[in-house]
Coordinates of C-alpha atoms in Angstrom, one line a residue:
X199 CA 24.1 -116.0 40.4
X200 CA 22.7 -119.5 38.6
X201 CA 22.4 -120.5 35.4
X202 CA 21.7 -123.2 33.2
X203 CA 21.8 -123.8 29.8
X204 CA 20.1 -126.1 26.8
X205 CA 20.9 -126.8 23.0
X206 CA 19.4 -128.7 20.8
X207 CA 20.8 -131.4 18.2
X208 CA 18.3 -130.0 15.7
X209 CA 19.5 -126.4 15.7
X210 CA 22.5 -124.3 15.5
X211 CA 21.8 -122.3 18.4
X212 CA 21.0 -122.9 22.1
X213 CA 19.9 -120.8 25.0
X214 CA 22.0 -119.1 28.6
X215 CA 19.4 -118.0 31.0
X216 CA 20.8 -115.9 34.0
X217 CA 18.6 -115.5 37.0
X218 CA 20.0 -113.1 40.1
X219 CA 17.4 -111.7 43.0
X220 CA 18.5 -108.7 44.0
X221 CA 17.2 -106.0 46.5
X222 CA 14.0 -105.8 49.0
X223 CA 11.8 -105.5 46.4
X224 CA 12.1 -109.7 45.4
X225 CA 12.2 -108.8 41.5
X226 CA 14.0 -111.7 39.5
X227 CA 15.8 -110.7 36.4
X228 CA 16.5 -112.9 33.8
X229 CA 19.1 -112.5 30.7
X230 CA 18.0 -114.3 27.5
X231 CA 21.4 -115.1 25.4
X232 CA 21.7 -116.7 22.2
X233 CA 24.7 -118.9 21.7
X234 CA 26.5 -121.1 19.2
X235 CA 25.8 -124.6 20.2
X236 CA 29.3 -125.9 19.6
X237 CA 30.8 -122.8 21.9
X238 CA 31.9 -123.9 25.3
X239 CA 28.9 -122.1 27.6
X240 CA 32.0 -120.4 29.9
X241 CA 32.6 -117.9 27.0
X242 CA 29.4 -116.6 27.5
X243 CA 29.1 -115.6 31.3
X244 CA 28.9 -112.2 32.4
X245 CA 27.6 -111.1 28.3
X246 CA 23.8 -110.2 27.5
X247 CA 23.0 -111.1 23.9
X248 CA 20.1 -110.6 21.8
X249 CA 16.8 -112.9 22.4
X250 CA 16.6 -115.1 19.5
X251 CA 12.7 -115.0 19.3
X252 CA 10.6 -118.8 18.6
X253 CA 9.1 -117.3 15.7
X254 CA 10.9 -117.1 12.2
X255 CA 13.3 -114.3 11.9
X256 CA 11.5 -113.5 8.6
X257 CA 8.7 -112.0 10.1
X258 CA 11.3 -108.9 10.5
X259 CA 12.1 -106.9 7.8
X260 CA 15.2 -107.5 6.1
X261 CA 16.3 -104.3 6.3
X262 CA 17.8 -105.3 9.6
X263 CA 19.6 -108.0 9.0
X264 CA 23.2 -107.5 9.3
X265 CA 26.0 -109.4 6.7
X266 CA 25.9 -112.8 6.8
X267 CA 28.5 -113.5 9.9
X268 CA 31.6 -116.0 9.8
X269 CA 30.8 -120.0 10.7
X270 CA 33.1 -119.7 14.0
X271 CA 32.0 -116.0 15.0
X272 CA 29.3 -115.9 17.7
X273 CA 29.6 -112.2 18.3
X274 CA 28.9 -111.5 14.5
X275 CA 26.3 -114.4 14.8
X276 CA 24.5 -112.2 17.6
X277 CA 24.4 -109.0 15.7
X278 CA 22.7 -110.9 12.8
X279 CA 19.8 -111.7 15.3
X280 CA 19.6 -108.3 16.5
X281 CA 16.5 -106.2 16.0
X282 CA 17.5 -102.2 15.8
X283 CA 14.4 -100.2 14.8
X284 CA 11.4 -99.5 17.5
X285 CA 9.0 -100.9 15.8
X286 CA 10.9 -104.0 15.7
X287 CA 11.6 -104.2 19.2
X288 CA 8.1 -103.7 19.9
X289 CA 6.8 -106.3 17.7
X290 CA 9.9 -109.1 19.4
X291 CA 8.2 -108.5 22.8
X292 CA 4.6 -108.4 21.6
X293 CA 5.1 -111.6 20.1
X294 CA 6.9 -113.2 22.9
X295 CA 4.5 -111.9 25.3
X296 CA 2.2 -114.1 23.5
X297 CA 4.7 -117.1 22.5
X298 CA 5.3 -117.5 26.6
X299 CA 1.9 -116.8 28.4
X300 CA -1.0 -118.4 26.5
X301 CA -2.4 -121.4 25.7
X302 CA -5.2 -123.0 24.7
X303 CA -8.7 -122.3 26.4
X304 CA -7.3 -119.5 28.0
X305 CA -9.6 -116.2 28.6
X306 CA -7.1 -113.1 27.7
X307 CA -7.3 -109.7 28.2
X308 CA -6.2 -107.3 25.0
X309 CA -3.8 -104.1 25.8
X310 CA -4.2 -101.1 24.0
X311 CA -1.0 -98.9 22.8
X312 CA 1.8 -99.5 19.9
X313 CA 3.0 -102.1 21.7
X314 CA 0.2 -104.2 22.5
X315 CA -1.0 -103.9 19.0
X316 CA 2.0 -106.6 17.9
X317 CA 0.6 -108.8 21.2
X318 CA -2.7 -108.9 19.5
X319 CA -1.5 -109.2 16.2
X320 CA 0.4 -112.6 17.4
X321 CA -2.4 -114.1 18.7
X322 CA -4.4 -113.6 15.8
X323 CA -1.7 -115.6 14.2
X324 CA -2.1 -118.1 16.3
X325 CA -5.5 -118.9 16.3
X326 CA -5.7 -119.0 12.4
X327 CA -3.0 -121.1 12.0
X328 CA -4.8 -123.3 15.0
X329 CA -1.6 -123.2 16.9
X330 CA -4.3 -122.3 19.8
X331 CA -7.8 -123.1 20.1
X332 CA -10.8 -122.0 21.9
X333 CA -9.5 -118.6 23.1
X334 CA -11.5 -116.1 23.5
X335 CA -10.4 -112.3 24.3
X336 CA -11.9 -109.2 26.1
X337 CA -10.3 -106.0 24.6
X338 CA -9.3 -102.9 26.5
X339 CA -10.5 -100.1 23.4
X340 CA -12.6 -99.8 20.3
X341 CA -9.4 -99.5 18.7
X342 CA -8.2 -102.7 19.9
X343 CA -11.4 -104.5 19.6
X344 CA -11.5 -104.0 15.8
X345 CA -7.7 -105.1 15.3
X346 CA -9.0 -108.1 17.1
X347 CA -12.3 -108.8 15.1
X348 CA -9.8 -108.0 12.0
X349 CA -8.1 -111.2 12.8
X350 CA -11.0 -113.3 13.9
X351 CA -10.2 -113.4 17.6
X352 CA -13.6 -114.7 19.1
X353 CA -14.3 -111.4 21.7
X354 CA -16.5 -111.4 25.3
X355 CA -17.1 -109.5 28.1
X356 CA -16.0 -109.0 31.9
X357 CA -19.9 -109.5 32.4
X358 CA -20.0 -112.9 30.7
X359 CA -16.4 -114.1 31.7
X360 CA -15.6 -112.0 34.7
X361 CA -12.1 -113.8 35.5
X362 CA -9.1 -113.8 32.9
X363 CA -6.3 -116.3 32.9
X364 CA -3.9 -113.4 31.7
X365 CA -3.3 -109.9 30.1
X366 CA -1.3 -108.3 27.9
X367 CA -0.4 -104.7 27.7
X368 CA 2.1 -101.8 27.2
X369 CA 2.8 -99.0 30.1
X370 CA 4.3 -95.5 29.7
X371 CA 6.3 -96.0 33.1
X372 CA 7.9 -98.9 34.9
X373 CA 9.4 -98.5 38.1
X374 CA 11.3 -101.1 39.9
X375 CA 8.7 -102.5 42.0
X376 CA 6.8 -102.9 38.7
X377 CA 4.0 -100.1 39.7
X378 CA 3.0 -98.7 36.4
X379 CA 1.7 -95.3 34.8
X380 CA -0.3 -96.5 32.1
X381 CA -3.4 -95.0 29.7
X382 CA -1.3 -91.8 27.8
X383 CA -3.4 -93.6 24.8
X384 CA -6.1 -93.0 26.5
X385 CA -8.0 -96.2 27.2
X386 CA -7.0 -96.2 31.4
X387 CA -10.4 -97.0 33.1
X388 CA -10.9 -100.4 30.0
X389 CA -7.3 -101.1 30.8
X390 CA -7.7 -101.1 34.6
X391 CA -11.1 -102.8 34.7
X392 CA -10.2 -105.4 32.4
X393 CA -6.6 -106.2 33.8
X394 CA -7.4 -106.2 37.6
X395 CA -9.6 -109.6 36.9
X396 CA -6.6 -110.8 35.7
X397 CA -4.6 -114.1 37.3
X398 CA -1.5 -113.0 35.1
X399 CA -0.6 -109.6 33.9
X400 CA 2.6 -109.2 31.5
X401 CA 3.7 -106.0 30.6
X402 CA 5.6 -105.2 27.2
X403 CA 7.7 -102.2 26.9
X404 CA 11.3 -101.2 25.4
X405 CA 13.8 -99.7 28.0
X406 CA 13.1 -96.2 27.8
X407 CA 10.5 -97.0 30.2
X408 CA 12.1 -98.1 33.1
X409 CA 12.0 -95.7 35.8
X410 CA 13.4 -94.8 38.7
X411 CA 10.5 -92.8 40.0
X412 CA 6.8 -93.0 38.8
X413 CA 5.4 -89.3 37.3
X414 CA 8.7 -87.9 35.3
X415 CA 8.8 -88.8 31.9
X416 CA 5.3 -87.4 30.6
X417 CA 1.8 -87.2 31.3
X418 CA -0.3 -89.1 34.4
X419 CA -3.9 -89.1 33.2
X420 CA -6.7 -88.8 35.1
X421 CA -10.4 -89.4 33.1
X422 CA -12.6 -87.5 34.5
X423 CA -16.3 -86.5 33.8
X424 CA -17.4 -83.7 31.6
X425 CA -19.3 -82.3 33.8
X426 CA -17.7 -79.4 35.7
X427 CA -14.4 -80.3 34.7
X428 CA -12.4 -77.6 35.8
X429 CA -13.3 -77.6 39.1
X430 CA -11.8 -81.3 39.0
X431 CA -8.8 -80.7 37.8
X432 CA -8.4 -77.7 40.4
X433 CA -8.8 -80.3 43.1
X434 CA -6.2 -82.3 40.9
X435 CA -3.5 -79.6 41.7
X436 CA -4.6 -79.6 45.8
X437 CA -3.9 -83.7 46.4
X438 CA -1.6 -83.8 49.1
X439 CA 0.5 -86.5 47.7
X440 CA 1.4 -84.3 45.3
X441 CA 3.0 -81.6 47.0
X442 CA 6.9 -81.3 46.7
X443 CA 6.1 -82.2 42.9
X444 CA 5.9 -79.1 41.1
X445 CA 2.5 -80.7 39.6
X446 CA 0.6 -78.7 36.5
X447 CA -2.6 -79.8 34.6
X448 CA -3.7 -79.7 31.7
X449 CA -6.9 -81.3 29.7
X450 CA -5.7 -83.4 26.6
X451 CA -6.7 -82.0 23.3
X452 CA -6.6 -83.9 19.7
X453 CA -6.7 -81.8 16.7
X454 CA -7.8 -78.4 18.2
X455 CA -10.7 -80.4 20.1
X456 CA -10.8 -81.6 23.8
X457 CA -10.1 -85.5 23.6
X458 CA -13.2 -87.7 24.1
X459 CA -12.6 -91.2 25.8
X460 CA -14.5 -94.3 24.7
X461 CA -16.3 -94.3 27.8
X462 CA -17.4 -90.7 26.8
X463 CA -15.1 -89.1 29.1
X464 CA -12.2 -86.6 29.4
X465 CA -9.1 -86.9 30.5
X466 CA -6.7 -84.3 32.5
X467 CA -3.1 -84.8 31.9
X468 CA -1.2 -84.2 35.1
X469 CA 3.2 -83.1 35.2
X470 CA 5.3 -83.8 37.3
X471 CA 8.9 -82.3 38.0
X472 CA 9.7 -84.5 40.8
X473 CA 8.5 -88.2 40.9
X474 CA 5.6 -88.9 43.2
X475 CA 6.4 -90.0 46.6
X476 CA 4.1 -92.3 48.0
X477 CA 2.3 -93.6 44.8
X478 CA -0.5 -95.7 47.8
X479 CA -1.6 -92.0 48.6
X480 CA -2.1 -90.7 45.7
X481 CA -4.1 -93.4 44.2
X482 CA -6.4 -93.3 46.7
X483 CA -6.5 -89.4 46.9
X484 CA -7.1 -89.2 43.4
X485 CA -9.9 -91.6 43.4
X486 CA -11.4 -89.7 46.4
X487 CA -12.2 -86.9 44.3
X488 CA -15.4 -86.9 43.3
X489 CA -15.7 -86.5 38.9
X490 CA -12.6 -88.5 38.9
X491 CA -13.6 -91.8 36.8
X492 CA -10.4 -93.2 37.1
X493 CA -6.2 -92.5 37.1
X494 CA -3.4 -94.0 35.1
X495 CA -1.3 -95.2 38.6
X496 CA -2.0 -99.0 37.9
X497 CA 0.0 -100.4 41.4
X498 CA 0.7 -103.7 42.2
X499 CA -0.8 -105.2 39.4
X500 CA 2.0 -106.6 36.9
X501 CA 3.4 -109.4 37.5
X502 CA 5.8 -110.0 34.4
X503 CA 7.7 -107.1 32.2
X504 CA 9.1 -107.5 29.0
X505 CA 11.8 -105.6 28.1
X506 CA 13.1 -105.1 24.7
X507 CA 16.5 -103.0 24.3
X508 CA 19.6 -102.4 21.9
X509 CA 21.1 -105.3 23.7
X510 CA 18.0 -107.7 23.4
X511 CA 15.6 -108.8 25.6
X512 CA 14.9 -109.5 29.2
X513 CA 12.5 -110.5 31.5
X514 CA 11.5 -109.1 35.0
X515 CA 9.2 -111.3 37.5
X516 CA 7.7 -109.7 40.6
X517 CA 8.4 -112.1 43.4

C-alpha cells in the first residue's frame, strides 16, 4: 500500500489518499481522509475518515453538524465534517462527481435517479456562477431534462453531438467488477444509449449498493413493447441464463396503472433469489428476445464509482 499526502498553508486541513490494487479484477480503491494539518501524517494510517468535500460545508444543512470539536482533537474534528442523513450523502457524491470530472467545453451526459439529481444540480451551479463555460448536456429523462433547463444548462442531442466527454449517473447495483443493474427509475434504454457514447462514465451511489452478485437486492427491468407483452415476459422466465435463479416477473405498475416509459414503453420487473451467473449471457439472451427494447444489465461500462458511506467517501477506478 502507497500513499501520499498534501496540506496547504492556507487551510487548517490537508488530505491522506490510500491507493491498494487488489484482486484479478485490477479495481483501485482509494480512501479520502481528512486530517489536521499540524498532526504528524503516521497517526492517520490504517483510519478512513470522512471526505471533506471542495465545496462549502454550508451547502449542508446544519442540522448535521456535530458540536464544535476541541483545537487539538482530529477525531472530533472528523465527526464535525461528517454527513449522516441519505440525502446528504447523496448530494456529497453528486457534487463531487461533478467537482472531479468536468471542465470546460466538455459534452456531458445527465443521469437520471435521486442521486443524479444532486450531479445535475452541481453543474447548474457551476455554469451560473461561470465556474464552467461552454458546456452543453444531453439528459437521460424528461424528468432530468427539465431539472436541467431549470438551471439553464444549455441541452443537445446524441444526433447532433454523438460523442460525450463524460457521464454521470446513479445505479441500483454495483458489483465488484463495476457491472451495473441500473433503470429501477425507469429511464434504462435513455440511460444506456446516452452513456455508451460516453469516453468517461462515473457512477454515484451510497454503500448499500455494493454487491457481491448482480440481480439480489430488487428489481432487473426489462422495457419492453406494449404490444403482446405477456408473451414477452413469458419468454422472460425461459432465458437460460437465468435458470438456478428462482426468477419471477412482474410488469411495473404506478398508481393502480401499468407504468408508461418515456419512450412509450413498458417495463417488466424481473426477481431474482440467487444472483445471475454469467451476466455476458444474459445480456445477450435478453436482447435476443424479440419485444425486448432494452434491459437494466449495463456491463462493462463504468469506469469510476463514487461511494458515499457512514464512514465517508471513496472512490473505485476500473483498471
Amino acid at each position: 500500500m502507497t500513499s501520499s499526502f498534501r496540506s496547504s498553508s492556507s487551510s487548517r486541513y490537508g488530505f491522506a489518499f490510500y491507493s491498494c490494487r487488489y484482486g484479478k479484477n485490477k479495481l483501485q480503491q482509494t480512501l479520502v481522509c481528512c486530517y489536521k494539518s499540524n498532526l504528524q501524517s503516521s497517526a492517520l494510517i490504517g483510519k478512513t475518515c470522512s471526505f471533506l468535500p471542495s465545496y462549502s460545508q454550508s451547502s449542508f444543512s446544519s442540522s448535521t453538524r456535530k458540536s464544535q470539536p476541541q483545537e487539538n482533537d482530529a477525531t472530533a474534528r472528523t465527526l464535525h465534517m461528517q454527513v449522516t442523513s441519505t440525502e446528504e450523502l447523496k448530494k456529497a457524491v453528486g457534487y463531487k462527481a461533478v467537482d472531479d470530472h468536468i471542465q470546460s467545453g466538455m459534452v456531458v451526459g445527465l443521469g437520471t435517479g435521486s442521486t443524479a439529481y444532486y450531479a445535475v444540480e452541481r453543474l447548474g451551479q457551476k455554469i451560473k456562477n461561470g465556474q464552467v463555460v461552454d458546456i452543453v448536456a444531453i439528459p437521460t429523462s424528461t424528468k432530468t431534462e427539465q431539472q436541467a433547463k431549470s438551471w439553464g444548462i444549455p441541452l443537445v442531442t446524441l444526433d447532433t453531438h454523438p460523442a460525450l466527454d463524460v457521464a454521470i449517473d446513479g445505479a441500483d447495483e454495483v458489483d465488484s467488477q463495476l457491472n451495473l443493474v441500473k433503470g429501477r427509475g425507469g429511464a434504462l434504454l435513455r440511460e444506456k444509449m446516452v452513456e455508451v457514447e460516453a469516453r468517461k462514465l462515473v457512477i454515484i451511489v451510497d454503500e448499500s449498493k455494493l454487491v457481491s452478485g448482480l440481480g439480489i437486492t430488487g428489481a432487473m427491468p426489462v422495457e419492453v413493447t406494449p404490444f403482446c407483452w405477456k408473451r414477452t415476459m413469458r419468454r422472460l422466465l425461459d432465458i437460460e441464463a437465468f435458470q438456478g435463479c428462482q426468477v419471477s416477473a412482474k410488469l411495473r405498475q404506478e398508481n393502480d396503472q401499468i407504468y408508461i416509459t418515456d419512450n412509450h414503453n413498458y417495463i417488466v420487473d424481473l426477481f431474482f433469489q440467487k444472483p445471475i451467473p454469467d451476466l455476458m449471457l444474459a445480456a445477450r439472451q435478453l436482447i435476443d428476445i424479440v419485444g425486448v427494447v432494452e434491459h437494466g444489465l449495463f456491463l462493462n461500462m463504468a469506469d469510476i464509482c463514487i461511494v458515499s458511506g457512514k464512514d465517508g467517501i471513496r472512490v473505485i477506478e476500473k483498471k
